[in-house]
Amino acid sequence: MKRSIVLCIVLLFFTAAIVPAKGAKEQTGTLTPEEARTVRKEAVYREIEAREEGQTVRNQPEFDEIDIGTAVELALASNLGIHSEKIGLRLKKRAKSTWFNRFYPTITASGTLSRFHAAPDNITGLEYSNSLEYDGYNLYGITGTPNPYESPADPTDDYIVSGLPDDAPVYDYVIPYEVEIPHTWNLSAGLNMNLTLTAALIYGIKATILNYEAGALNIQAAEQKLARDVKKTFYNLLLMEENIVLMERKIASAQRRYEQAKINYEFGLVDEYTMLSAQVGVENMKPGLEGLKMGYKSLMMNFKFLLGLDIGTDITLKGTIEPESITLDAKNLVNKYLTERLDIQGLVKQLEIVRNAKNATIAGMTPALTFMLSFDPAFMQDPFDEAWFKDITDNWSQQSGMFSVTVSVPLDQIIPYSQSRADIADSNDTIAQLRTSLLQAVKGAEMEIQTIVMNLQQTQKIFETLRLNVDLAQRAYVLAEEAYNAGGRALIDVEDAEDKLQEAEFEVLKEQYNYLSYLMDLEYALNTPVTKLRN
């Protein structure tokens, strides 16, 4: 009995010590280098935490200039959707890291202190005895057993039995007795441990790992999509800034042409129609400029939203649109990087999850092994009058504690059209559906990669033509300036040549943006950095 109680106490302390130790390890874990953020991103994290607590953040991080790298980091740090997904991923990671607790037994400890409302009845009875002894041994009868040969007239009277068979016990007197049962409290304890082992446990552990990997893929896809969108918006803003500057220069040139036409009209050198045409040209350009500025402001607001900044935060973009051309082969890219695509990996992971669920259902139809160990000692004395642990062997008594091993077989699941069989059939159909989706995704990915590469190659060809236009416009501008210096051209001709040169340069800049945009689409489609593609 002492060994059983000691074993119970040791098991309880062992189980209680494991979980806190594991939790303490998680709480004291250090951040990985990838999770370390800059001072700017830490400011955004504080803003997110304050928003979650319902506080108002007034101090926004101040920025002088933002480059493309800082913009991406700020967007990733401040995106609430990704932040929520990462919290969910932490839950899955914790479940993955603690897979072994599935093999912990279910342990239940209990203690009971009870007392009946009604006092127990006293115990009464008769004790038969004899005085016929020989050398210390009773000759007849057994003391304390009922006498089947008592007097029918008065069973309680003491009398000497006579005329009995030779093998009958003989008693010479009967003693009535009554025992009073004390009305006391009852103390008992209990410890139950159960552990069920099935083949489905293994697939349950694997499901936890697969769920974590699927969650990591979802976050990676969301981060890459957000990074691509931020980069495109960043370069689009740079392009719009150049376009606004170009439009302002064109309006200024048109204004100077109008002023020159006005002067010429006042001196009678041109007619009124020429003057009014120049004025109409100036006024027609102004709505276009306002539309560009409005579009720029709207895009900038969206950009600040992606970065997690307030709308009123003043930022300046630092960067240029100067892509480096690379030579690509669509067929080689498909063969080498198609399996790296996140959507393909996601579908493959879904296939693994469904197959694992199917195997878990099949494993649930196999026998289960259950181990059970229980202790239920009861204190046999008054718990308020006697010391509990003074004499454990005599004062404590085991009631029904035991150790058992049970093998159970689920018979209902082998019945035709049972729920388990229906789940297996559903899993087979889902697997077939996912295979079809995977095949379709592979074909769509091949076409997408080929289309992006074709656009890149087409843009490279357009570069050559646009660069030629820039060279021609540059040559025309030089000739106009030389003619003006020689007195053969007016100043307005030089300004027109300069405007055409700027327009040609802007067209090159626009195609450079398109090339960068296609490169970012290719980087996202292949899940591979552009630097690796160049190498």
PDB file of N, CA and C in Angstrom, residues 36 52 126 134 142 195 228 238 300 317 321 334 338-339 365 380 411 414 459-460 474 493 498 506:
ATOM      1  N   ALA A  36      14.279  40.034 -36.556  1.00  0.00           N
ATOM      2  CA  ALA A  36      14.792  41.303 -36.031  1.00  0.00           C
ATOM      3  C   ALA A  36      14.454  42.417 -37.010  1.00  0.00           C
ATOM      4  N   GLU A  52      -4.495  47.220 -31.458  1.00  0.00           N
ATOM      5  CA  GLU A  52      -5.161  46.039 -30.921  1.00  0.00           C
ATOM      6  C   GLU A  52      -5.719  46.305 -29.528  1.00  0.00           C
ATOM      7  N   LEU A 126     -26.469 -12.606  18.240  1.00  0.00           N
ATOM      8  CA  LEU A 126     -26.259 -13.575  19.318  1.00  0.00           C
ATOM      9  C   LEU A 126     -24.944 -14.275  19.099  1.00  0.00           C
ATOM     10  N   TYR A 134     -11.136 -29.548  26.712  1.00  0.00           N
ATOM     11  CA  TYR A 134     -10.236 -30.613  27.123  1.00  0.00           C
ATOM     12  C   TYR A 134      -8.836 -30.216  26.696  1.00  0.00           C
ATOM     13  N   ILE A 142     -18.405 -24.382  17.677  1.00  0.00           N
ATOM     14  CA  ILE A 142     -17.497 -23.332  17.194  1.00  0.00           C
ATOM     15  C   ILE A 142     -17.988 -22.017  17.759  1.00  0.00           C
ATOM     16  N   LEU A 195      -4.456   5.852 -21.009  1.00  0.00           N
ATOM     17  CA  LEU A 195      -3.707   6.119 -22.233  1.00  0.00           C
ATOM     18  C   LEU A 195      -4.212   5.177 -23.314  1.00  0.00           C
ATOM     19  N   ARG A 228       5.442  42.486 -54.049  1.00  0.00           N
ATOM     20  CA  ARG A 228       5.332  42.800 -55.478  1.00  0.00           C
ATOM     21  C   ARG A 228       4.459  44.034 -55.690  1.00  0.00           C
ATOM     22  N   LEU A 238       7.106  56.847 -59.061  1.00  0.00           N
ATOM     23  CA  LEU A 238       8.254  57.519 -59.682  1.00  0.00           C
ATOM     24  C   LEU A 238       7.945  57.894 -61.127  1.00  0.00           C
ATOM     25  N   MET A 300      -0.621  57.663 -54.142  1.00  0.00           N
ATOM     26  CA  MET A 300       0.206  57.865 -52.955  1.00  0.00           C
ATOM     27  C   MET A 300      -0.555  57.500 -51.686  1.00  0.00           C
ATOM     28  N   LEU A 317      10.005  59.762 -52.119  1.00  0.00           N
ATOM     29  CA  LEU A 317      10.502  58.510 -52.680  1.00  0.00           C
ATOM     30  C   LEU A 317      11.929  58.700 -53.181  1.00  0.00           C
ATOM     31  N   ILE A 321      14.198  54.490 -62.023  1.00  0.00           N
ATOM     32  CA  ILE A 321      13.682  53.383 -62.839  1.00  0.00           C
ATOM     33  C   ILE A 321      14.755  53.034 -63.862  1.00  0.00           C
ATOM     34  N   VAL A 334      10.617  27.187 -66.999  1.00  0.00           N
ATOM     35  CA  VAL A 334       9.526  26.278 -66.616  1.00  0.00           C
ATOM     36  C   VAL A 334      10.091  24.986 -66.043  1.00  0.00           C
ATOM     37  N   LEU A 338       9.374  25.700 -62.078  1.00  0.00           N
ATOM     38  CA  LEU A 338       7.924  25.538 -61.992  1.00  0.00           C
ATOM     39  C   LEU A 338       7.509  24.974 -60.640  1.00  0.00           C
ATOM     40  N   THR A 339       8.256  24.008 -60.142  1.00  0.00           N
ATOM     41  CA  THR A 339       7.893  23.395 -58.853  1.00  0.00           C
ATOM     42  C   THR A 339       8.131  24.330 -57.674  1.00  0.00           C
ATOM     43  N   MET A 365     -10.140   2.636 -38.055  1.00  0.00           N
ATOM     44  CA  MET A 365     -10.891   1.383 -38.123  1.00  0.00           C
ATOM     45  C   MET A 365     -10.092   0.205 -37.556  1.00  0.00           C
ATOM     46  N   MET A 380      -9.594   4.529   6.910  1.00  0.00           N
ATOM     47  CA  MET A 380     -10.503   3.680   7.660  1.00  0.00           C
ATOM     48  C   MET A 380     -10.821   4.212   9.054  1.00  0.00           C
ATOM     49  N   LEU A 411     -16.439  -1.985 -34.503  1.00  0.00           N
ATOM     50  CA  LEU A 411     -17.130  -2.833 -35.476  1.00  0.00           C
ATOM     51  C   LEU A 411     -18.092  -2.052 -36.360  1.00  0.00           C
ATOM     52  N   ILE A 414     -16.935  -0.913 -39.982  1.00  0.00           N
ATOM     53  CA  ILE A 414     -16.744  -1.838 -41.089  1.00  0.00           C
ATOM     54  C   ILE A 414     -18.063  -2.197 -41.778  1.00  0.00           C
ATOM     55  N   THR A 459       9.425  44.053 -74.821  1.00  0.00           N
ATOM     56  CA  THR A 459       9.821  45.347 -74.247  1.00  0.00           C
ATOM     57  C   THR A 459      11.267  45.665 -74.585  1.00  0.00           C
ATOM     58  N   GLN A 460      12.138  44.651 -74.597  1.00  0.00           N
ATOM     59  CA  GLN A 460      13.526  44.883 -74.974  1.00  0.00           C
ATOM     60  C   GLN A 460      13.631  45.374 -76.417  1.00  0.00           C
ATOM     61  N   GLN A 474      17.367  63.989 -79.767  1.00  0.00           N
ATOM     62  CA  GLN A 474      18.559  64.686 -79.257  1.00  0.00           C
ATOM     63  C   GLN A 474      19.274  65.411 -80.389  1.00  0.00           C
ATOM     64  N   ASP A 493      11.314  77.335 -81.516  1.00  0.00           N
ATOM     65  CA  ASP A 493      11.694  76.093 -82.202  1.00  0.00           C
ATOM     66  C   ASP A 493      12.613  75.257 -81.317  1.00  0.00           C
ATOM     67  N   GLU A 498      13.129  70.642 -77.599  1.00  0.00           N
ATOM     68  CA  GLU A 498      13.412  70.144 -76.238  1.00  0.00           C
ATOM     69  C   GLU A 498      12.222  69.366 -75.686  1.00  0.00           C
ATOM     70  N   PHE A 506      10.694  60.208 -71.846  1.00  0.00           N
ATOM     71  CA  PHE A 506       9.641  59.679 -70.981  1.00  0.00           C
ATOM     72  C   PHE A 506       9.109  58.357 -71.510  1.00  0.00           C
TER      73      PHE A 506
END
